[in-house]
CSV table of C-alpha atoms in Angstrom, one decimal:
chain,number,residue,atom,x,y,z
A,1,UNK,CA,-12.7,16.5,-26.1
A,2,UNK,CA,-9.7,13.8,-25.8
A,3,UNK,CA,-10.8,10.8,-24.3
A,4,UNK,CA,-8.8,10.9,-21.0
A,5,UNK,CA,-10.1,14.5,-20.5
A,6,UNK,CA,-13.7,13.4,-20.9
A,7,UNK,CA,-13.6,10.6,-18.4
A,8,UNK,CA,-11.9,12.7,-15.8
A,9,UNK,CA,-14.4,15.4,-16.1
A,10,UNK,CA,-17.2,13.1,-15.9
A,11,UNK,CA,-15.5,11.6,-12.7
A,12,UNK,CA,-15.1,14.9,-11.3
A,13,UNK,CA,-18.9,16.0,-11.6
A,14,UNK,CA,-19.9,12.6,-10.3
A,15,UNK,CA,-17.7,12.4,-7.1
A,16,UNK,CA,-16.5,15.7,-6.4
A,17,UNK,CA,-16.4,14.7,-2.7
A,18,UNK,CA,-13.6,12.0,-3.4
A,19,UNK,CA,-10.5,14.1,-3.8
A,20,UNK,CA,-7.8,11.2,-3.3
A,21,UNK,CA,-9.8,8.9,-5.6
A,22,UNK,CA,-9.7,11.7,-8.2
A,23,UNK,CA,-6.1,12.4,-7.8
A,24,UNK,CA,-5.2,8.7,-8.1
A,25,UNK,CA,-7.2,8.2,-11.4
A,26,UNK,CA,-5.8,11.5,-12.8
A,27,UNK,CA,-2.0,10.1,-12.0
A,28,UNK,CA,-3.0,6.9,-13.9
A,29,UNK,CA,-5.0,8.1,-16.8
A,30,UNK,CA,-2.8,11.1,-17.9
A,31,UNK,CA,0.0,9.0,-18.4
A,32,UNK,CA,-1.6,6.6,-20.9
A,33,UNK,CA,-2.2,8.7,-23.8
A,34,UNK,CA,0.5,7.0,-25.5
A,35,UNK,CA,-0.9,3.5,-25.4
A,36,UNK,CA,-4.6,4.6,-25.7
A,37,UNK,CA,-3.2,6.6,-29.2
A,38,UNK,CA,-1.8,3.2,-30.1
A,39,UNK,CA,-4.6,0.8,-29.2
A,40,UNK,CA,-7.6,2.5,-30.4
A,41,UNK,CA,-9.9,-0.6,-29.2
A,42,UNK,CA,-9.7,0.6,-25.9
A,43,UNK,CA,-11.6,3.7,-26.5
A,44,UNK,CA,-14.1,1.4,-28.5
A,45,UNK,CA,-14.6,-0.7,-25.8
A,46,UNK,CA,-14.9,2.1,-23.2
A,47,UNK,CA,-12.3,0.3,-20.9
A,48,UNK,CA,-11.4,3.8,-19.1
A,49,UNK,CA,-15.2,4.1,-18.3
A,50,UNK,CA,-15.3,0.7,-17.1
A,51,UNK,CA,-11.8,0.4,-15.2
A,52,UNK,CA,-12.4,3.5,-13.1
A,53,UNK,CA,-15.8,2.3,-11.7
A,54,UNK,CA,-15.5,-0.7,-8.9
A,55,UNK,CA,-17.6,-3.7,-9.9
A,56,UNK,CA,-19.2,-3.2,-6.7
A,57,UNK,CA,-18.9,-1.5,-3.5
A,58,UNK,CA,-20.1,-2.9,-0.1
A,59,UNK,CA,-21.1,-0.8,3.0
A,60,UNK,CA,-22.5,-1.7,6.2
A,61,UNK,CA,-23.0,-1.1,9.9
A,62,UNK,CA,-20.8,-2.5,12.4
A,63,UNK,CA,-22.3,-2.5,15.8
A,64,UNK,CA,-20.1,-3.8,18.8
A,65,UNK,CA,-20.2,-3.4,22.7
A,66,UNK,CA,-17.1,-1.7,24.6
A,67,UNK,CA,-15.5,-2.8,27.6
A,68,UNK,CA,-17.8,-0.1,29.6
A,69,UNK,CA,-20.8,-2.3,28.1
A,70,UNK,CA,-21.7,0.8,25.8
A,71,UNK,CA,-22.9,0.1,22.3
A,72,UNK,CA,-20.7,1.3,19.6
A,73,UNK,CA,-21.2,2.1,15.8
A,74,UNK,CA,-18.9,2.3,12.9
A,75,UNK,CA,-19.3,2.0,9.1
A,76,UNK,CA,-17.9,-0.7,7.3
A,77,UNK,CA,-16.7,-0.9,3.6
A,78,UNK,CA,-15.5,-3.5,0.8
A,79,UNK,CA,-14.7,-2.1,-2.9
A,80,UNK,CA,-14.3,-4.8,-4.9
A,81,UNK,CA,-12.6,-2.8,-7.9
A,82,UNK,CA,-11.7,-5.4,-10.8
A,83,UNK,CA,-11.4,-9.0,-10.7
A,84,UNK,CA,-10.3,-9.6,-14.5
A,85,UNK,CA,-7.1,-11.1,-13.6
A,86,UNK,CA,-8.2,-13.4,-10.5
A,87,UNK,CA,-10.0,-13.0,-7.2
A,88,UNK,CA,-10.3,-9.3,-5.6
A,89,UNK,CA,-7.2,-8.9,-3.8
A,90,UNK,CA,-6.5,-5.9,-1.2
A,91,UNK,CA,-6.0,-5.0,2.4
A,92,UNK,CA,-8.4,-3.8,5.3
A,93,UNK,CA,-7.7,-0.5,6.8
A,94,UNK,CA,-9.2,0.5,10.3
A,95,UNK,CA,-8.5,4.2,11.0
A,96,UNK,CA,-10.8,7.3,11.5
A,97,UNK,CA,-10.2,8.6,8.3
A,98,UNK,CA,-11.4,5.9,6.4
A,99,UNK,CA,-14.5,6.4,4.0
A,100,UNK,CA,-15.6,5.1,0.4
A,101,UNK,CA,-13.5,7.7,-1.4
A,102,UNK,CA,-10.3,6.8,0.3
A,103,UNK,CA,-10.9,3.0,-0.1
A,104,UNK,CA,-11.7,3.7,-3.9
A,105,UNK,CA,-8.6,5.5,-4.2
A,106,UNK,CA,-6.6,2.4,-2.6
A,107,UNK,CA,-8.4,0.0,-4.5
A,108,UNK,CA,-8.0,1.8,-8.0
A,109,UNK,CA,-4.1,1.9,-7.3
A,110,UNK,CA,-4.5,-1.9,-6.3
A,111,UNK,CA,-5.6,-2.9,-9.8
A,112,UNK,CA,-2.4,-2.0,-11.2
A,113,UNK,CA,0.1,-2.8,-8.6
A,114,UNK,CA,-1.5,-6.3,-8.5
A,115,UNK,CA,-1.1,-6.4,-12.3
A,116,UNK,CA,2.3,-5.6,-12.2
A,117,UNK,CA,3.2,-8.0,-9.7
A,118,UNK,CA,2.7,-10.9,-12.6
A,119,UNK,CA,0.4,-12.5,-10.2
A,120,UNK,CA,-3.4,-14.0,-11.0
A,121,UNK,CA,-4.8,-11.6,-8.4
A,122,UNK,CA,-7.5,-8.4,-9.3
A,123,UNK,CA,-7.9,-5.4,-7.0
A,124,UNK,CA,-9.6,-4.4,-3.9
A,125,UNK,CA,-9.7,-2.3,-0.7
A,126,UNK,CA,-11.7,-2.4,2.5
A,127,UNK,CA,-11.9,-1.2,6.1
A,128,UNK,CA,-13.5,1.0,8.5
A,129,UNK,CA,-13.5,4.1,10.4
A,130,UNK,CA,-12.9,2.1,13.7
A,131,UNK,CA,-9.5,3.4,15.5
A,132,UNK,CA,-8.0,0.3,17.4
A,133,UNK,CA,-5.5,2.9,19.2
A,134,UNK,CA,-6.4,3.0,22.8
A,135,UNK,CA,-8.7,0.0,22.6
A,136,UNK,CA,-8.0,-3.2,24.6
A,137,UNK,CA,-7.4,-6.7,23.2
A,138,UNK,CA,-11.1,-7.4,24.0
A,139,UNK,CA,-12.7,-4.6,22.4
A,140,UNK,CA,-10.6,-5.3,19.0
A,141,UNK,CA,-11.8,-8.8,19.0
A,142,UNK,CA,-15.2,-7.7,19.6
A,143,UNK,CA,-15.0,-5.3,16.6
A,144,UNK,CA,-13.4,-7.6,14.2
A,145,UNK,CA,-16.3,-10.4,15.0
A,146,UNK,CA,-18.8,-7.8,14.4
A,147,UNK,CA,-17.2,-6.6,11.0
A,148,UNK,CA,-16.5,-10.2,9.8
A,149,UNK,CA,-20.0,-11.1,10.7
A,150,UNK,CA,-21.2,-8.4,8.1
A,151,UNK,CA,-18.4,-9.1,5.4
A,152,UNK,CA,-18.1,-12.9,5.2
A,153,UNK,CA,-20.6,-13.4,2.7
A,154,UNK,CA,-19.0,-11.3,0.0
A,155,UNK,CA,-15.3,-12.9,0.3
A,156,UNK,CA,-13.7,-16.3,-0.2
A,157,UNK,CA,-10.7,-18.1,-1.2
A,158,UNK,CA,-11.0,-17.5,-4.7
A,159,UNK,CA,-13.8,-14.8,-4.8
A,160,UNK,CA,-12.1,-11.8,-2.5
A,161,UNK,CA,-9.1,-12.5,0.0
A,162,UNK,CA,-8.6,-9.2,2.5
A,163,UNK,CA,-5.3,-8.5,4.1
A,164,UNK,CA,-3.8,-6.1,6.5
A,165,UNK,CA,-3.3,-2.5,6.1
A,166,UNK,CA,-3.1,0.7,8.5
A,167,UNK,CA,-4.8,-0.4,11.8
A,168,UNK,CA,-4.9,-4.3,10.7
A,169,UNK,CA,-1.8,-6.5,11.8
A,170,UNK,CA,-1.6,-10.0,12.9
A,171,UNK,CA,-3.9,-9.7,15.8
A,172,UNK,CA,-6.8,-8.3,14.0
A,173,UNK,CA,-6.2,-10.6,10.9
A,174,UNK,CA,-6.4,-13.6,13.6
A,175,UNK,CA,-9.7,-12.4,15.0
A,176,UNK,CA,-11.1,-11.8,11.4
A,177,UNK,CA,-10.1,-15.3,10.2
A,178,UNK,CA,-11.3,-16.9,13.8
A,179,UNK,CA,-14.9,-15.5,13.0
A,180,UNK,CA,-15.0,-16.2,9.4
A,181,UNK,CA,-14.0,-19.7,10.2
A,182,UNK,CA,-17.0,-20.0,12.9
A,183,UNK,CA,-19.5,-18.5,10.4
A,184,UNK,CA,-18.5,-20.8,7.4
A,185,UNK,CA,-17.0,-23.8,9.0
A,186,UNK,CA,-14.5,-23.7,6.1
A,187,UNK,CA,-10.8,-23.4,7.0
A,188,UNK,CA,-9.5,-21.6,3.8
A,189,UNK,CA,-6.7,-19.1,2.9
A,190,UNK,CA,-9.5,-16.4,2.7
A,191,UNK,CA,-7.2,-13.9,4.7
A,192,UNK,CA,-3.6,-13.0,4.1
A,193,UNK,CA,-1.1,-11.8,6.8
A,194,UNK,CA,-2.3,-14.7,9.1
A,195,UNK,CA,-0.8,-15.8,12.3
A,196,UNK,CA,2.1,-18.5,11.3
A,197,UNK,CA,-0.1,-21.0,13.5
A,198,UNK,CA,-2.6,-21.4,10.9
A,199,UNK,CA,-1.6,-20.7,7.4
A,200,UNK,CA,0.4,-17.6,7.6
A,201,UNK,CA,3.7,-17.0,5.4
A,202,UNK,CA,7.0,-16.1,6.7
A,203,UNK,CA,8.3,-12.9,5.7
A,204,UNK,CA,4.7,-11.4,5.3
A,205,UNK,CA,5.4,-8.9,7.7
A,206,UNK,CA,8.6,-7.6,6.3
A,207,UNK,CA,7.3,-8.0,2.6
A,208,UNK,CA,6.4,-4.3,1.8
A,209,UNK,CA,9.3,-2.7,3.5
A,210,UNK,CA,11.9,-5.0,1.9
A,211,UNK,CA,10.0,-4.6,-1.3
A,212,UNK,CA,10.6,-1.0,-1.5
A,213,UNK,CA,14.4,-1.5,-0.9
A,214,UNK,CA,14.5,-4.4,-3.5
A,215,UNK,CA,12.6,-2.2,-6.1
A,216,UNK,CA,15.3,0.8,-5.1
A,217,UNK,CA,18.2,-1.7,-5.7
A,218,UNK,CA,16.7,-2.7,-9.1
A,219,UNK,CA,16.5,1.1,-10.1
A,220,UNK,CA,20.0,1.9,-8.7
A,221,UNK,CA,21.7,-1.5,-10.6
A,222,UNK,CA,20.3,-0.1,-13.6
A,223,UNK,CA,22.2,3.1,-13.3
A,224,UNK,CA,25.4,1.4,-12.0
A,225,UNK,CA,24.8,2.7,-8.4
A,226,UNK,CA,24.2,1.1,-4.9
A,227,UNK,CA,22.5,1.5,-1.6
A,228,UNK,CA,25.7,0.7,0.2
A,229,UNK,CA,27.2,3.3,2.7
A,230,UNK,CA,24.5,6.0,1.7
A,231,UNK,CA,22.3,7.9,4.1
A,232,UNK,CA,18.8,7.2,3.7
A,233,UNK,CA,15.5,9.0,5.2
A,234,UNK,CA,12.2,6.9,5.9
A,235,UNK,CA,9.1,8.2,7.0
A,236,UNK,CA,6.8,6.3,9.2
A,237,UNK,CA,7.4,4.3,12.3
A,238,UNK,CA,4.8,1.3,11.5
A,239,UNK,CA,5.4,-2.1,10.0
A,240,UNK,CA,6.2,-0.9,6.7
A,241,UNK,CA,8.8,1.7,7.9
A,242,UNK,CA,10.5,-0.6,10.5
A,243,UNK,CA,11.1,-3.4,7.9
A,244,UNK,CA,12.4,-0.8,5.3
A,245,UNK,CA,14.9,0.3,8.0
A,246,UNK,CA,15.8,-3.6,8.6
A,247,UNK,CA,16.4,-4.2,5.1
A,248,UNK,CA,18.7,-0.9,4.2
A,249,UNK,CA,20.6,-1.7,7.2
A,250,UNK,CA,21.2,-5.4,5.9
A,251,UNK,CA,22.4,-3.9,2.5
A,252,UNK,CA,24.8,-1.6,4.2
A,253,UNK,CA,22.8,1.7,4.0
A,254,UNK,CA,22.3,3.9,6.9
A,255,UNK,CA,18.6,4.9,7.7
A,256,UNK,CA,18.6,8.1,9.7
A,257,UNK,CA,14.9,9.1,10.4
A,258,UNK,CA,11.6,7.8,11.2
A,259,UNK,CA,8.2,9.6,12.0
A,260,UNK,CA,4.8,9.3,13.3
A,261,UNK,CA,1.8,11.4,13.4
A,262,UNK,CA,3.3,13.6,16.1
A,263,UNK,CA,6.9,14.2,15.3
A,264,UNK,CA,10.4,12.7,13.7
A,265,UNK,CA,13.3,11.3,14.8
A,266,UNK,CA,16.7,12.1,13.2
A,267,UNK,CA,19.5,9.9,14.4
A,268,UNK,CA,22.8,10.7,12.5
A,269,UNK,CA,24.3,7.7,13.9
A,270,UNK,CA,21.9,5.4,12.0
A,271,UNK,CA,18.2,4.1,13.6
A,272,UNK,CA,18.6,1.8,16.2
A,273,UNK,CA,16.6,-1.2,15.0
A,274,UNK,CA,16.2,-2.8,18.2
A,275,UNK,CA,15.3,0.4,20.2
A,276,UNK,CA,12.5,1.6,17.3
A,277,UNK,CA,11.0,-2.3,17.6
A,278,UNK,CA,11.0,-1.7,21.3
A,279,UNK,CA,9.0,1.5,21.2
A,280,UNK,CA,6.7,0.9,18.7
A,281,UNK,CA,6.1,-2.8,18.9
A,282,UNK,CA,6.4,-3.4,22.4
A,283,UNK,CA,5.9,-0.6,24.2
A,284,UNK,CA,3.5,1.1,21.6
A,285,UNK,CA,4.9,4.3,22.6
A,286,UNK,CA,5.6,7.8,20.9
A,287,UNK,CA,9.0,8.5,19.1
A,288,UNK,CA,10.0,10.8,22.0
A,289,UNK,CA,10.6,7.3,24.1
A,290,UNK,CA,13.2,6.7,21.2
A,291,UNK,CA,15.1,10.1,21.8
A,292,UNK,CA,14.9,9.3,25.5
A,293,UNK,CA,16.7,5.6,25.0
A,294,UNK,CA,19.3,6.8,22.4
A,295,UNK,CA,21.4,9.7,23.2
A,296,UNK,CA,22.5,10.5,19.4
A,297,UNK,CA,18.7,11.1,18.4
A,298,UNK,CA,16.9,14.4,17.7
A,299,UNK,CA,13.2,14.7,18.1
A,300,UNK,CA,11.3,17.2,16.2
A,301,UNK,CA,7.4,17.6,16.9
A,302,UNK,CA,5.3,18.2,14.0
A,303,UNK,CA,4.4,21.7,15.4
A,304,UNK,CA,8.1,22.7,15.1
A,305,UNK,CA,7.9,22.6,11.2
A,306,UNK,CA,6.1,24.6,8.7
A,307,UNK,CA,2.2,23.3,8.2
A,308,UNK,CA,1.9,20.7,5.5
A,309,UNK,CA,5.7,19.7,5.4
A,310,UNK,CA,7.4,16.7,6.7
A,311,UNK,CA,10.6,17.2,8.6
A,312,UNK,CA,11.9,14.0,7.5
A,313,UNK,CA,12.4,15.6,3.9
A,314,UNK,CA,14.6,18.4,5.3
A,315,UNK,CA,17.5,15.8,6.0
A,316,UNK,CA,20.2,15.6,3.4
A,317,UNK,CA,20.1,12.1,2.0
A,318,UNK,CA,21.0,10.1,-0.8
A,319,UNK,CA,17.7,7.9,-1.2
A,320,UNK,CA,14.2,8.8,0.3
A,321,UNK,CA,11.6,6.0,1.4
A,322,UNK,CA,8.1,7.5,2.2
A,323,UNK,CA,6.6,4.6,4.2
A,324,UNK,CA,3.6,6.4,6.2
A,325,UNK,CA,0.6,7.5,4.4
A,326,UNK,CA,-0.9,9.3,1.1
A,327,UNK,CA,0.1,12.7,0.4
A,328,UNK,CA,2.9,12.8,2.9
A,329,UNK,CA,5.3,14.5,0.6
A,330,UNK,CA,4.4,17.6,-1.3
A,331,UNK,CA,6.2,19.8,-3.8
A,332,UNK,CA,8.1,22.0,-1.6
A,333,UNK,CA,9.2,18.8,0.2
A,334,UNK,CA,10.4,17.3,-3.3
A,335,UNK,CA,12.2,20.1,-4.2
A,336,UNK,CA,14.2,20.2,-0.5
A,337,UNK,CA,14.9,16.5,-1.3
A,338,UNK,CA,16.1,17.3,-4.7
A,339,UNK,CA,18.2,20.5,-3.5
A,340,UNK,CA,19.9,18.5,-1.2
A,341,UNK,CA,21.1,15.6,-3.7
A,342,UNK,CA,18.6,12.9,-3.2
A,343,UNK,CA,19.1,10.7,-6.2
A,344,UNK,CA,16.5,7.9,-5.6
A,345,UNK,CA,13.0,7.9,-4.1
A,346,UNK,CA,10.9,4.5,-3.7
A,347,UNK,CA,7.7,4.8,-2.4
A,348,UNK,CA,6.6,2.1,0.3
A,349,UNK,CA,3.2,4.0,1.1
A,350,UNK,CA,0.3,4.3,-1.1
A,351,UNK,CA,0.5,7.4,-3.0
A,352,UNK,CA,3.0,9.2,-0.6
A,353,UNK,CA,3.9,11.9,-3.0
A,354,UNK,CA,1.4,14.7,-4.6
A,355,UNK,CA,1.1,15.3,-8.1
A,356,UNK,CA,3.4,18.1,-8.0
A,357,UNK,CA,6.0,16.2,-6.2
A,358,UNK,CA,5.7,13.0,-8.9
A,359,UNK,CA,6.1,15.7,-11.6
A,360,UNK,CA,9.2,16.8,-10.0
A,361,UNK,CA,10.9,13.7,-9.4
A,362,UNK,CA,10.1,12.7,-13.3
A,363,UNK,CA,11.4,15.9,-14.5
A,364,UNK,CA,14.5,15.8,-12.2
A,365,UNK,CA,15.6,12.6,-13.9
A,366,UNK,CA,16.5,10.6,-10.6
A,367,UNK,CA,15.7,7.0,-9.8
A,368,UNK,CA,12.1,7.4,-8.8
A,369,UNK,CA,10.0,4.4,-7.8
A,370,UNK,CA,6.2,5.0,-7.9
A,371,UNK,CA,4.0,3.2,-5.0
A,372,UNK,CA,2.2,0.8,-7.5
A,373,UNK,CA,5.3,-0.5,-8.3
A,374,UNK,CA,7.8,0.1,-5.2
A,375,UNK,CA,5.0,-0.6,-3.0
A,376,UNK,CA,4.0,-4.1,-4.3
A,377,UNK,CA,5.9,-6.5,-2.0
A,378,UNK,CA,3.3,-7.0,0.5
A,379,UNK,CA,0.5,-7.8,-1.9
A,380,UNK,CA,3.0,-10.0,-3.5
A,381,UNK,CA,3.8,-12.3,-0.6
A,382,UNK,CA,0.3,-12.2,0.2
A,383,UNK,CA,-0.3,-14.5,-3.1
A,384,UNK,CA,2.4,-16.1,-2.1
A,385,UNK,CA,0.7,-16.8,1.1
A,386,UNK,CA,-2.5,-18.1,-0.7
A,387,UNK,CA,-0.3,-20.4,-2.9
A,388,UNK,CA,1.0,-21.9,0.2
A,389,UNK,CA,-2.7,-22.3,1.5
A,390,UNK,CA,-3.8,-23.8,-1.6
A,391,UNK,CA,-1.2,-26.4,-1.5
A,392,UNK,CA,-1.2,-26.6,2.3
A,393,UNK,CA,2.6,-25.9,2.3
A,394,UNK,CA,4.8,-23.6,4.2
A,395,UNK,CA,7.8,-22.2,2.5
A,396,UNK,CA,11.2,-21.0,4.3
A,397,UNK,CA,11.6,-17.5,4.9
A,398,UNK,CA,14.6,-17.6,2.7
A,399,UNK,CA,12.4,-18.9,-0.2
A,400,UNK,CA,9.6,-16.5,0.1
A,401,UNK,CA,12.2,-13.4,0.3
A,402,UNK,CA,14.0,-14.9,-2.7
A,403,UNK,CA,10.8,-14.7,-4.6
A,404,UNK,CA,9.9,-11.4,-3.4
A,405,UNK,CA,13.3,-10.1,-4.5
A,406,UNK,CA,12.8,-11.5,-7.9
A,407,UNK,CA,9.1,-10.2,-8.1
A,408,UNK,CA,10.3,-6.7,-7.2
A,409,UNK,CA,13.4,-6.9,-9.9
A,410,UNK,CA,10.7,-8.2,-12.5
A,411,UNK,CA,8.2,-5.4,-11.7
A,412,UNK,CA,11.2,-2.7,-12.5
A,413,UNK,CA,12.0,-4.6,-15.6
A,414,UNK,CA,8.8,-4.4,-17.1
A,415,UNK,CA,8.1,-0.8,-16.1
A,416,UNK,CA,11.4,0.1,-17.5
A,417,UNK,CA,11.0,-1.7,-20.8
A,418,UNK,CA,7.4,-0.4,-21.2
A,419,UNK,CA,8.6,3.2,-20.6
A,420,UNK,CA,11.5,2.7,-23.3
A,421,UNK,CA,8.9,1.4,-25.3
A,422,UNK,CA,6.8,4.4,-25.5
A,423,UNK,CA,9.8,6.7,-25.7
A,424,UNK,CA,10.0,7.5,-22.1
A,425,UNK,CA,13.2,6.0,-21.0
A,426,UNK,CA,13.6,6.2,-17.2
A,427,UNK,CA,9.8,7.4,-16.6
A,428,UNK,CA,9.0,4.5,-14.4
A,429,UNK,CA,5.6,6.2,-13.7
A,430,UNK,CA,4.5,5.9,-17.2
A,431,UNK,CA,6.0,2.5,-17.4
A,432,UNK,CA,4.2,1.0,-14.2
A,433,UNK,CA,1.0,2.6,-15.1
A,434,UNK,CA,0.7,1.4,-18.9
A,435,UNK,CA,2.3,-2.1,-18.1
A,436,UNK,CA,-0.2,-2.4,-15.5
A,437,UNK,CA,-3.3,-1.2,-17.3
A,438,UNK,CA,-2.4,-3.0,-20.7
A,439,UNK,CA,-2.7,-6.5,-19.0
A,440,UNK,CA,-6.1,-5.5,-17.1
A,441,UNK,CA,-7.5,-4.1,-20.1
A,442,UNK,CA,-6.5,-6.8,-22.5
A,443,UNK,CA,-8.1,-9.4,-19.8
A,444,UNK,CA,-11.5,-7.2,-20.0
A,445,UNK,CA,-11.8,-7.3,-23.7
A,446,UNK,CA,-11.1,-10.8,-23.9
A,447,UNK,CA,-13.7,-11.6,-21.4
A,448,UNK,CA,-16.5,-9.8,-23.2
A,449,UNK,CA,-18.8,-7.2,-21.9
């Protein structure tokens, strides 16, 4: 039995209850065959068996008290996946869907994303099934303090540096950092995405959304094309989607959609960034509010579209930016995008496309930027925040943004060159997976068993 197939079969037998994790592993491992054929030492050293298993998974109870004086209990996790290239690095997600399997998928992806960035960081992910929506600021503070009380012994500035993710923004990071500082009496860069008042980096909130656009520009530059004047569709309405829209507008493109869990907005005049920020960042309301404020906008509820489909991908566009969540774009969505003339997809979310959709994009020959490459802007600027903390400096927004653009273009160049090296020119999925894997695998071998 081939090496990759043997490892995948073993994982499926061991973790049948973790489908998104298995999907992430399958997507990576099935594209590694060319380098496994070339470098037989990887099989001899059992690199695949080692790289698919986390170095450790920490799970814990989080007990806290709500505003009504009732005791609440949540589950907390930290999956420390691989530290061959540097300290563990990856976000914390607070959402009801969080479980160990979801975090293993995210942590596994993080290994290769961090490797591709060229920065000295390993891969990790963590979080809780706590839902911050509908909670008071005081309740969020109590939860974050309880969460950090359980987590703090497992992290550190040169050990494991968590960041934000879905449900974990500047407010949550601030509460987490405050508790870490109380417990350890150390003022160090143990978390990224911090408030600018105590070690945060300019351009960090913008980084993932900006990075996806920079990666799209890199792909299109290589083809002699541009985003200027082009219609773009964006899914999501959180931090990544908002800043993706912002950067698209800055480069002369026209984003016309955003979405949330209840529906989507289509504004043929172009998304009004000021209104989107008012609705989602200030009022924290639904997108129906955007339609109330902008007469040219049309709101489509999720229930009005076939089950499993996303109305965003039915809008004709030149470039699509999935910036919401995993598996939000399926084969039918991909076929609709391609039929409508979409020539570029850059993934701002983690694994937003199903395996069938990925294969369709690759087969079509469009400019397709997979998440582990196009989504690497956030963690890249997080590492730049770590560098600023270590040197006790603060860089300007322009300096950080310029470095981010350089990193994203460098990731594209590395993925494109690797794809060409293995006879798959333009296949950035294979190029990104092999480039990210090779660096980590070589480090693991050099470090010994």
